[in-house]
Short mmCIF file of C-alpha atoms and ligand atoms in Angstrom, two decimals:
data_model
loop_
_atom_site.label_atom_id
_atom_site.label_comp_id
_atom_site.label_asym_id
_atom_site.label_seq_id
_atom_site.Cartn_x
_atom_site.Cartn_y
_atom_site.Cartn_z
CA UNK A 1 73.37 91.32 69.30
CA UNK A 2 72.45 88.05 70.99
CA UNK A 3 74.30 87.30 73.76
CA UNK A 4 76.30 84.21 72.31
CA UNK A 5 77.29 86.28 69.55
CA UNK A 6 79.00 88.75 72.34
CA UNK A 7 80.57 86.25 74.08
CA UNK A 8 81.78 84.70 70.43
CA UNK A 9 82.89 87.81 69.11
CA UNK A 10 84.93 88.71 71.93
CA UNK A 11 86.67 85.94 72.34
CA UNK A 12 87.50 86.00 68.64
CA UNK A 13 89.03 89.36 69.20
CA UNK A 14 91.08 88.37 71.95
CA UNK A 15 92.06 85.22 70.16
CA UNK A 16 93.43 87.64 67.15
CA UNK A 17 95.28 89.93 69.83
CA UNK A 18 97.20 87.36 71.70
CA UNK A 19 98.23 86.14 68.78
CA UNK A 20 99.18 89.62 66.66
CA UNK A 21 100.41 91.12 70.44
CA UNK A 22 98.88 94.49 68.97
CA UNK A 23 97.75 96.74 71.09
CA UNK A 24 94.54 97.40 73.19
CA UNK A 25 92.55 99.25 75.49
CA UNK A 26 93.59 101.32 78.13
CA UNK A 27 96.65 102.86 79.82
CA UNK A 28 97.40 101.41 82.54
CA UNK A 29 100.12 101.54 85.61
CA UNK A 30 102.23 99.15 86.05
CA UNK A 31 105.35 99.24 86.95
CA UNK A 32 107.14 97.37 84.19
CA UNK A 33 110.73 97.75 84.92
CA UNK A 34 109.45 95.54 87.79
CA UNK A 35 107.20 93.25 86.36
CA UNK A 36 110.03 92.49 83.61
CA UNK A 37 112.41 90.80 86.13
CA UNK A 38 109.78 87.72 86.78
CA UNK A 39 107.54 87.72 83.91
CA UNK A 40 108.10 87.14 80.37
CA UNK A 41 107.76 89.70 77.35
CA UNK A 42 105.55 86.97 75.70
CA UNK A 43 102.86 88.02 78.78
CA UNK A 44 103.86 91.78 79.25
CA UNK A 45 103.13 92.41 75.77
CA UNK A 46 99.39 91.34 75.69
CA UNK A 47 98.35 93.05 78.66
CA UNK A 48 95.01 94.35 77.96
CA UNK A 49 94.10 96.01 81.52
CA UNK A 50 92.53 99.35 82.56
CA UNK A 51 94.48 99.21 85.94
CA UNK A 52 96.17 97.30 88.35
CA UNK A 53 94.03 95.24 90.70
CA UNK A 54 96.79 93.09 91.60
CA UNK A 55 99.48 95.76 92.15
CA UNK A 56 97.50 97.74 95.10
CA UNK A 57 98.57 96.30 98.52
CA UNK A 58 95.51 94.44 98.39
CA UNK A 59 96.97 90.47 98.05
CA UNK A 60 98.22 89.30 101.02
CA UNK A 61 100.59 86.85 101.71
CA UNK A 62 99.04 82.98 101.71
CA UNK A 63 95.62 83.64 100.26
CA UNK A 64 94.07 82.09 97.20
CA UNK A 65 93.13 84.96 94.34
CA UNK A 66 91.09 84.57 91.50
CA UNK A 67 91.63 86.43 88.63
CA UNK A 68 88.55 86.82 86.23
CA UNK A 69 89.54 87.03 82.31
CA UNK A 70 93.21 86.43 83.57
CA UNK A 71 94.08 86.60 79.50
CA UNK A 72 97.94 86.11 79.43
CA UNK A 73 98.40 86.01 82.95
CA UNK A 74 99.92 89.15 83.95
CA UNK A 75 97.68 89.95 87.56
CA UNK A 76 97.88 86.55 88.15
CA UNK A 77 101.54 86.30 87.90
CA UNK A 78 101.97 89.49 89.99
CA UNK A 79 99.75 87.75 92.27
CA UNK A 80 101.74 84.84 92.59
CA UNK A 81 104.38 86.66 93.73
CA UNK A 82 102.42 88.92 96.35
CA UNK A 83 100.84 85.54 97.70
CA UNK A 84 103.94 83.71 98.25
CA UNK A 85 104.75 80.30 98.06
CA UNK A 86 101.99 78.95 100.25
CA UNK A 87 98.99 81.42 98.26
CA UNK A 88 97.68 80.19 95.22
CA UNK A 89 96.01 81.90 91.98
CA UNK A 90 93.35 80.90 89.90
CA UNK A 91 92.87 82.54 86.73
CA UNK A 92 89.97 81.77 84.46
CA UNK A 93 89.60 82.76 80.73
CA UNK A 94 87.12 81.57 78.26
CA UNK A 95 90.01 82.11 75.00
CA UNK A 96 92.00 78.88 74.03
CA UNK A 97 94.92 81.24 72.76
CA UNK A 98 95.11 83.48 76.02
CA UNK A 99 95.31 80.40 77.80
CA UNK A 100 97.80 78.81 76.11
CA UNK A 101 100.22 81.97 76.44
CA UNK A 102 99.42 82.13 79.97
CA UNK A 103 100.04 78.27 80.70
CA UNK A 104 103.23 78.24 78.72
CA UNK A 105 104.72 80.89 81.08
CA UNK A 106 103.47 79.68 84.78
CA UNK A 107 106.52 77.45 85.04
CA UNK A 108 109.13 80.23 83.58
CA UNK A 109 107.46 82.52 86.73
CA UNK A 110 107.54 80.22 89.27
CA UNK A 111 110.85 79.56 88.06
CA UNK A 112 112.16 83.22 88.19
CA UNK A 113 110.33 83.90 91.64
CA UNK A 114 112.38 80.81 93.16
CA UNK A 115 109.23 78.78 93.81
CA UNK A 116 109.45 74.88 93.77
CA UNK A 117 106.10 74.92 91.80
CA UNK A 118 104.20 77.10 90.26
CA UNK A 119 101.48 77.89 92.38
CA UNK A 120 99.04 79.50 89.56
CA UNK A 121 96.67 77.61 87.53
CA UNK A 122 94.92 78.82 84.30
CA UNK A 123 91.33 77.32 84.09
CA UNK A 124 88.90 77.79 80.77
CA UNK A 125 85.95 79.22 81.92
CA UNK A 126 82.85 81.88 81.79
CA UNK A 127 82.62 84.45 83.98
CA UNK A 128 79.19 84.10 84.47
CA UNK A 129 79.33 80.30 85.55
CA UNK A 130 83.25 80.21 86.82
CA UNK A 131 84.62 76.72 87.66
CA UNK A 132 85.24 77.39 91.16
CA UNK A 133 83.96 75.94 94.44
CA UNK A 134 81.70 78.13 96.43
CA UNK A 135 83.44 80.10 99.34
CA UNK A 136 86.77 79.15 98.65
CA UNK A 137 88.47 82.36 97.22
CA UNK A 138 90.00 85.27 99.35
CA UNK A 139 90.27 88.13 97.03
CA UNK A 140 88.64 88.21 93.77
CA UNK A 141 90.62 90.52 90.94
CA UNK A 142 89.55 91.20 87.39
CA UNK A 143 91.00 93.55 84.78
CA UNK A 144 88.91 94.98 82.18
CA UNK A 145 86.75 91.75 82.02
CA UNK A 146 83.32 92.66 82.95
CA UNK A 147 82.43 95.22 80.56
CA UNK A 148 83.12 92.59 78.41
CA UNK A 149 80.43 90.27 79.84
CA UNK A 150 76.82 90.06 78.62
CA UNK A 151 75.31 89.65 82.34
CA UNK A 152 77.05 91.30 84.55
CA UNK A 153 74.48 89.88 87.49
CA UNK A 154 75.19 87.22 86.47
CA UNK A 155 79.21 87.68 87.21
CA UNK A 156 78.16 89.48 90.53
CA UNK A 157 76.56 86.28 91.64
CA UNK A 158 79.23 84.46 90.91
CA UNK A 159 82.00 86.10 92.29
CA UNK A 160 79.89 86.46 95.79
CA UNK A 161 79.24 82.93 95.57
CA UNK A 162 82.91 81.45 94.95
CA UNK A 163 84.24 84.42 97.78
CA UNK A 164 84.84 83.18 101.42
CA UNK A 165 82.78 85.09 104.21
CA UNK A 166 85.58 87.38 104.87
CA UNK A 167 86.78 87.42 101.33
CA UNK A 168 86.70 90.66 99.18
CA UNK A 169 86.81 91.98 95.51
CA UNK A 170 89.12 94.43 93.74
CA UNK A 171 88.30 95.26 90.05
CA UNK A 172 89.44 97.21 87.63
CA UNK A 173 86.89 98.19 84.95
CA UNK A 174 85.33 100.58 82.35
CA UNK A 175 82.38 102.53 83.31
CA UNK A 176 80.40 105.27 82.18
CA UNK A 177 78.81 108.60 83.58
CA UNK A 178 75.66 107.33 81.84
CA UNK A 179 73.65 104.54 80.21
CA UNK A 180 75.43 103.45 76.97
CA UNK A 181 72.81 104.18 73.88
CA UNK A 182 71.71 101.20 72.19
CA UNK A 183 73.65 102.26 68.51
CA UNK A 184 76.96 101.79 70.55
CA UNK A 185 75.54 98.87 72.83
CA UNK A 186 75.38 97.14 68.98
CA UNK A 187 78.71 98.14 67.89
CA UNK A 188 80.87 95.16 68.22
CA UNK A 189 83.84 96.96 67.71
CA UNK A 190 83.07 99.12 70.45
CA UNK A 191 81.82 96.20 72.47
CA UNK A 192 85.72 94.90 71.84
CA UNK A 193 87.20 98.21 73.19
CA UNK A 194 85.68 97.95 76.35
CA UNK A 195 83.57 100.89 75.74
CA UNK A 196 79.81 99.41 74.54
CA UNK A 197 79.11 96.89 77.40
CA UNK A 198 80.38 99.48 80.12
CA UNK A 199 77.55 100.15 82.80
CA UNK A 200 77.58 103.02 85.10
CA UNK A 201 79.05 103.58 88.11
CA UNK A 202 75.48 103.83 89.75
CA UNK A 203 74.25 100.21 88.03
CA UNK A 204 77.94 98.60 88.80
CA UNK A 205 77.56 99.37 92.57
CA UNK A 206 73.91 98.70 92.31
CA UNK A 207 75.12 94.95 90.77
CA UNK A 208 77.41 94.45 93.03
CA UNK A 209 75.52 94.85 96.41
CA UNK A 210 72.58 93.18 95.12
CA UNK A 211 74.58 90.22 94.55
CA UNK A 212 75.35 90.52 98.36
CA UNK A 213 78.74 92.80 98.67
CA UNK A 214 78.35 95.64 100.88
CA UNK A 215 80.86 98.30 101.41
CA UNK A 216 81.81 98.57 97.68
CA UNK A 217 84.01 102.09 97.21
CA UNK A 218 86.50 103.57 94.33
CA UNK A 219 90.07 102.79 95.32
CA UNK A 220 91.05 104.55 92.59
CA UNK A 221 89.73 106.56 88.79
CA UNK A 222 91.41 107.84 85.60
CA UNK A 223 89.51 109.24 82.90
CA UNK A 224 89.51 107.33 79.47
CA UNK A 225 87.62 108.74 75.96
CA UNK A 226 84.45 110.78 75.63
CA UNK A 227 82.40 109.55 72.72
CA UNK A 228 79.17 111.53 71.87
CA UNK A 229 79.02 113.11 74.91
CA UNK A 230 79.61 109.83 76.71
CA UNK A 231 82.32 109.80 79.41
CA UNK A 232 83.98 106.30 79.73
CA UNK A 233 86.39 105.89 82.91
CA UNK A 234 88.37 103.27 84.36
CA UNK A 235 87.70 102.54 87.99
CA UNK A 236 89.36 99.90 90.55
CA UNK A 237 86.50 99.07 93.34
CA UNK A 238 86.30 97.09 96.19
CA UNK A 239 83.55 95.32 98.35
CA UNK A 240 83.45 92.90 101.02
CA UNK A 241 81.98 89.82 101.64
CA UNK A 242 81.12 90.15 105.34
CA UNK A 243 81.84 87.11 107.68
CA UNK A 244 78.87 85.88 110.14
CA UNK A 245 78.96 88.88 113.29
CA UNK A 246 79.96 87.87 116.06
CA UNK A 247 76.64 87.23 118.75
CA UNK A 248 78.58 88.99 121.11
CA UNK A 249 79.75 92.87 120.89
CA UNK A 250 80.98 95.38 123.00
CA UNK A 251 80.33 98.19 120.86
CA UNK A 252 76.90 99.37 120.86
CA UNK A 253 76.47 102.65 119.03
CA UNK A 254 78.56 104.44 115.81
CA UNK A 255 78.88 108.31 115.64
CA UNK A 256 79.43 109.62 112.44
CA UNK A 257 83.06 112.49 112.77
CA UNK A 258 82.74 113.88 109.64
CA UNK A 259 83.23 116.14 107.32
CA UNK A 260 79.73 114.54 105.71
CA UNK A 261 76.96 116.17 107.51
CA UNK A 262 74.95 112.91 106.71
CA UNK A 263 75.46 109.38 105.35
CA UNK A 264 72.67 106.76 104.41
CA UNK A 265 74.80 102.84 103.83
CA UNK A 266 74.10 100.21 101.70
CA UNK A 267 71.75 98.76 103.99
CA UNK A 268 69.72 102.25 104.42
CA UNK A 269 71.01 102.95 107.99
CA UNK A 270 71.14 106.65 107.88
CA UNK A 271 74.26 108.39 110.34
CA UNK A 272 74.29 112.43 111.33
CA UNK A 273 77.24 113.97 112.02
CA UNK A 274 77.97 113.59 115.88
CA UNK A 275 75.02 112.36 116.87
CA UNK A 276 75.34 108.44 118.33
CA UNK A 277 73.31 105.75 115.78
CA UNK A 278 72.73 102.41 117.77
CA UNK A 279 73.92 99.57 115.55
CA UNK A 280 73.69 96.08 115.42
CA UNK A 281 76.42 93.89 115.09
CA UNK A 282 76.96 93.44 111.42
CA UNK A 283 76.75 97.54 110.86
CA UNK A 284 79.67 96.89 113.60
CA UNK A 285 81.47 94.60 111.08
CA UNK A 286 81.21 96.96 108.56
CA UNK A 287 81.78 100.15 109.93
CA UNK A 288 85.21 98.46 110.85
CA UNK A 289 86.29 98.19 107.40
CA UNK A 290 88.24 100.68 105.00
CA UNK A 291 87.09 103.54 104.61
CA UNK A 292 84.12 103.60 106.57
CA UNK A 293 86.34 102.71 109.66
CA UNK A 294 88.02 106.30 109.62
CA UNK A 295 84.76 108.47 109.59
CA UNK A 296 83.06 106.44 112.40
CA UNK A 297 83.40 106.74 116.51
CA UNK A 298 82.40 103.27 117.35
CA UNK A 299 81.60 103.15 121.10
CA UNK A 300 80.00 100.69 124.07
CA UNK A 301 78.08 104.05 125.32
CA UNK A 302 76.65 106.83 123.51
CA UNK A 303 79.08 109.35 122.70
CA UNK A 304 77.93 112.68 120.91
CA UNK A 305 80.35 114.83 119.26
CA UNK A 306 80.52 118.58 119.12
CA UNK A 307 82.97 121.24 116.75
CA UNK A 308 84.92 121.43 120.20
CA UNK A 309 85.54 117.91 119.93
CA UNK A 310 89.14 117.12 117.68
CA UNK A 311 87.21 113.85 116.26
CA UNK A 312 84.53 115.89 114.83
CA UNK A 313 85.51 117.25 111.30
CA UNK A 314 84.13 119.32 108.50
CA UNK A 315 85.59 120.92 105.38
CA UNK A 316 83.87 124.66 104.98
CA UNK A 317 83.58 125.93 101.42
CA UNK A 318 85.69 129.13 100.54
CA UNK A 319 83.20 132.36 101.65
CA UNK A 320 83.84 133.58 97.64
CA UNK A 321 81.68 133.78 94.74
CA UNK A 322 81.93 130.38 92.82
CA UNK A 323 82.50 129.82 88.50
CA UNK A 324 80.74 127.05 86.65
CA UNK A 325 83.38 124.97 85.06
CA UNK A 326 81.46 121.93 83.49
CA UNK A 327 82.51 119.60 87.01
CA UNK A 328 80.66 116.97 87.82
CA UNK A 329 80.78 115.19 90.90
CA UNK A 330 79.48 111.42 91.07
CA UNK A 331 80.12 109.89 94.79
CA UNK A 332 82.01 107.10 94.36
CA UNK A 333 80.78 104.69 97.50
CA UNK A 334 81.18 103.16 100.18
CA UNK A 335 77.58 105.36 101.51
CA UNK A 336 74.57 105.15 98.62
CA UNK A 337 73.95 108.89 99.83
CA UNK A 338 75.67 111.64 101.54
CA UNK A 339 75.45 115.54 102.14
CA UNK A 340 77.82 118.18 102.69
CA UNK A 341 77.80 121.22 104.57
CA UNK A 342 76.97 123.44 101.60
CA UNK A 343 73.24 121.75 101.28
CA UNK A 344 74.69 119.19 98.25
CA UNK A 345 72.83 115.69 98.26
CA UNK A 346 74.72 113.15 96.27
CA UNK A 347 74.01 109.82 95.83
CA UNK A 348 75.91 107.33 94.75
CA UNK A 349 77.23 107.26 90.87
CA UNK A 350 74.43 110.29 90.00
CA UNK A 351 76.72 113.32 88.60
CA UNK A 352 76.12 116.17 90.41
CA UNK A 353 76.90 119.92 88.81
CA UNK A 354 79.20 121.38 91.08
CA UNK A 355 80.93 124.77 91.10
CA UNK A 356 84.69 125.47 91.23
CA UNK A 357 84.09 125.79 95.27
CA UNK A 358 82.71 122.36 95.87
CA UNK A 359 85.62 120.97 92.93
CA UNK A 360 88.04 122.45 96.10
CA UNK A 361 86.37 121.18 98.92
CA UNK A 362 85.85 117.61 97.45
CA UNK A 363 89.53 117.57 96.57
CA UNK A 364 90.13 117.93 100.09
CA UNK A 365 91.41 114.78 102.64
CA UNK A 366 88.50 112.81 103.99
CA UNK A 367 85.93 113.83 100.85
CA UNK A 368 88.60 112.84 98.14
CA UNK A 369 88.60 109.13 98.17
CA UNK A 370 84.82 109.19 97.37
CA UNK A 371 84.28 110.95 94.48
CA UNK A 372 85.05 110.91 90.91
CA UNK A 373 84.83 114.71 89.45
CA UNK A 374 84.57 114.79 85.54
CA UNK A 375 84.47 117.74 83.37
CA UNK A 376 81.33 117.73 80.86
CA UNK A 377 82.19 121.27 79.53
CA UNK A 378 83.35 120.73 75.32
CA UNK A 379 85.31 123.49 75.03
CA UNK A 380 87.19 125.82 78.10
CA UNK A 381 84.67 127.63 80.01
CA UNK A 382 85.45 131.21 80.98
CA UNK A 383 82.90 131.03 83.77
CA UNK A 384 81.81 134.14 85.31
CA UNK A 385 82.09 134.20 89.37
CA UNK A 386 78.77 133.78 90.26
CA UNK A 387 76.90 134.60 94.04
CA UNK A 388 74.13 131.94 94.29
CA UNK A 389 72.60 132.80 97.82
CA UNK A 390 72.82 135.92 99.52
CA UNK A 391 75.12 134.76 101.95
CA UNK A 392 77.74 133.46 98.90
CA UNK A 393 76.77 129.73 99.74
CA UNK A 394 75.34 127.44 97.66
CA UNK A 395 77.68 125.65 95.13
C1 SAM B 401 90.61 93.16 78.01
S1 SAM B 401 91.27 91.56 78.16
C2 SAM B 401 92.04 91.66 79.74
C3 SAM B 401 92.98 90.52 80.03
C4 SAM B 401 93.73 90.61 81.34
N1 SAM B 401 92.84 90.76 82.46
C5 SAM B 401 94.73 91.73 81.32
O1 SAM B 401 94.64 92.63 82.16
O2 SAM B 401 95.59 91.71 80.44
C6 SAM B 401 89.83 90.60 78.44
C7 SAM B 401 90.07 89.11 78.68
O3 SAM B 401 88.89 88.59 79.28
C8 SAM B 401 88.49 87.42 78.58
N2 SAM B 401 87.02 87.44 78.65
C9 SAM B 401 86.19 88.36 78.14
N3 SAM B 401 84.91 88.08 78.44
C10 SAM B 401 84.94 86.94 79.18
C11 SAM B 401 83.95 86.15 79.81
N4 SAM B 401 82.64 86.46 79.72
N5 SAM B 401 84.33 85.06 80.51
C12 SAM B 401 85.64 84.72 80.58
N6 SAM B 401 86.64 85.43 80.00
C13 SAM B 401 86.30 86.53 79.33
C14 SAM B 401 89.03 87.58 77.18
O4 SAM B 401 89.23 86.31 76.59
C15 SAM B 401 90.34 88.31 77.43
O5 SAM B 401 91.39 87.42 77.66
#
C-alpha cells in the first residue's frame, strides 16, 4: 500500500467510527466511573486507546501536553484536568469528524471542571509534520496512534523536535514480539486494528533514541491477540528529552547496586555491578532519572560496593531443576543490554527463552519493571524439570 493510501484509509475508518461510536481496538483502563463526572458520553464512547498515557501520574500541574491522534479527546480532557487551570493541551488529529466531536465538548469540560476557559485546543494535523512550535511541549502523550502512522521516524523526529529540553514522552502503543510479515503489513483491515503497522519493541526503542530520546523504558504491558504466531502487545513507554548538563558537577563517578550483574545504556557506557564507572555530566543527568536513578550510587569519589554492603543487591535463582514453559523474556529498557547472575544476556526488545526459574526471578522487585515475559507455547506445556549444568544453574 502506498503510504497516502494508509494515511487515507485510516482516517476513513476513524471517520466511520466516530460517527457509528462502534467499537475498537483494545481494552484499556480507565477509570470510567471517574472520567464520567467531567467528560461527556459523546467522548467516552469513541475511545479507541490501548492504555492510559494520561491517567499515570505523569502530567503535572501547569505544563503544556500534547496529545498525538487525540481522536475525541478523551487523554486530552483527562489532561486538562491533571494540568490545571494554568496547563494547557494540545491535541492534534488528522480526521475532520474526530475533531469535530472533540471541539464540540472542550467547552462542556472546561465547564464541568470549573475552569473559566477551556484550556484544550484541538488542531488538524499529521503526526509526522505536527503543527507545533519546536521546544515548546512538556510531556508528549499518544494513544494507539503510531502504529497507525506510515513513518514512524518520521513521528520520532517530530515529537523530539516540538519537546522542551527537559520535556518527556509517555505513549501508549501496539507492538509486536517480531517483524510484522508483509501479507499482514498489506491488510488494511489489519492496518485499522492497530495490528499491521505495529513495530517491535526492539525497532520502537531503536526509533525513539535515534530521534534523540534517551532513557526510553516500559511503564507498563498487557498482552493483546496472537495472530499466526505473532504476539501483538500494548505497551506505555517513556523517554526523556535531556536538558543541556550543567558545566559544573559534584558527582564524578556512578556504581551500578544491582541485582544486574552488568548494564550497557543507550549511549554504550557499559556499568558492572559495584565497581565505580567515571561519568560525565550528562550520564549524571540521566542516571538521575526514573528508573535508572534507583539502581545507581552516584558519588563525588569512587565508591566500590561489596555483598556486605546493604546498597549492593542481587536476586539468586532457586538452586532447583528448572521446566520449559514457552516464556519469553524481552527487556523492556531503560539499558540496550543487561546480564543477570545466571549467565543470561538480554538486550533490549530480543525475546529471550527463559525457564520457569528465570520467569521467578524476573518477577522479582528491581528486575520486574524491565521486562515483558510472553508465553510462545500453543498449547499447555507439561514441561519436564530439567538440570542444565551440573551445578543446577543455567536457566
Ligand atoms: C486508535 S484511534 C485513538 C484515538 C485516541 N487517542 C483515543 O485514545 O481514543 C487513532 C486516532 O489517531 C488518528 N490518527 C491516525 N493516524 C494519524 C496520523 N498519522 N496523524 C494524525 N492523526 C492520526 C485517527 O484519526 C484517530 O482519531
Amino acid at each position: 500500500m502506498p503510504i497516502d493510501d494508509i494515511t487515507q484509509k485510516v482516517s476513513e475508518r476513524y471517520a466511520k467510527a466516530a460517527s457509528t461510536g462502534e467499537e475498537m481496538c483494545c481494552p484499556t483502563s480507565y477509570d470510567m466511573g471517574h472520567l464520567k463526572t467531567f467528560i461527556p458520553e459523546a467522548v467516552l464512547k469513541i475511545s479507541y486507546g490501548c492504555g492510559t498515557p494520561a491517567g499515570l501520574k505523569t502530567v503535572q500541574a501547569g505544563e503544556t501536553v500534547l496529545d498525538i491522534g487525540s481522536g475525541g479527546g478523551i487523554d486530552c480532557f483527562e489532561a486538562s484536568r491533571l494540568v490545571g487551570p494554568t496547563g494547557h493541551v494540545i491535541g492534534i488529529d488528522m480526521t475532520d469528524t474526530m475533531l469535530e466531536i472533540a471541539r464540540k465538548n472542550a467547552a462542556v469540560v472546561a465547564t464541568n471542571l470549573g475552569y473559566p476557559a477551556s484550556n484544550v485546543e484541538f488542531r488538524k494535523g499529521l503526526a509526522d509534520a505536527m503543527p507545533v512550535d519546536d521546544g515548546t511541549i512538556d510531556l508528549i502523550i499518544s494513544n494507539c496512534v503510531i502504529n497507525l502512522a506510515p513513518d514512524k521516524r518520521k513521528v520520532f523526529r517530530e515529537m523530539y523536535r516540538v519537546a522542551k529540553p527537559g520535556g518527556r514522552f509517555t505513549i501508549s502503543d501496539i507492538v509486536s514480539d517480531q517483524t510484522v510479515p508483509q501479507y499482514l503489513v498489506h491488510d488494511t483491515q489489519k492496518w485499522g486494528d492497530c495490528l499491521s503497522g505495529a513495530l517491535t519493541l526492539t525497532d520502537y526503542m531503536i526509533g525513539m533514541t535515534a530521534a534523540g530520546f534517551l532513557g526510553n523504558h516500559l511503564v507498563k504491558f498487557s498482552p493483546w491477540r496472537v495472530i499466526d504466531g505473532i504476539h501483538f502487545f500494548s505497551v506505555t513507554l517513556t523517554g526523556y528529552k535531556l536538558p543541556p548538563a550543567p558545566t559544573t558537577s559534584s558527582v564524578q563517578y556512578a556504581t551500578l547496586r544491582g541485582p544486574f550483574i552488568r548494564l550497557v545504556d543507550e549511549r554504550g557506557t557499559t556499568y558492572q555491578r559495584g565497581i565505580p564507572q567515571p561519568i560525565t555530566s550528562d550520564e549524571t543527568l540521566l542516571l538521575s532519572t526514573p528508573p535508572f536513578a534507583e539502581h545507581f550510587l552516584l558519588t563525588t569519589k569512587p565508591v566500590a560496593l561489596d555483598r556486605n554492603d546493604p546498597r549492593w543487591t542481587a536476586v539468586f535463582p532457586a538452586d532447583a531443576p528448572c521446566t520449559w514453559q514457552g516464556h519469553y523474556a524481552l527487556l523492556a529498557g531503560p539499558f540496550v543490554e543487561a546480564a543477570d547472575d545466571d549467565h543470561h544476556v538480554y538486550r533490549r526488545g530480543e525475546p529471550l527463552e527463559i525457564c520457569s526459574k528465570t520467569v521467578t526471578v524476573l518477577e522479582t522487585g528491581g528486575y520486574q519493571p524491565h521486562f515483558v515475559i510472553l508465553n510462545r507455547a500453543g498449547n499447555r506445556v507439561s514441561g519436564e524439570a530439567v538440570t542444565c549444568s551440573p551445578n543446577g544453574g543455567c536457566c
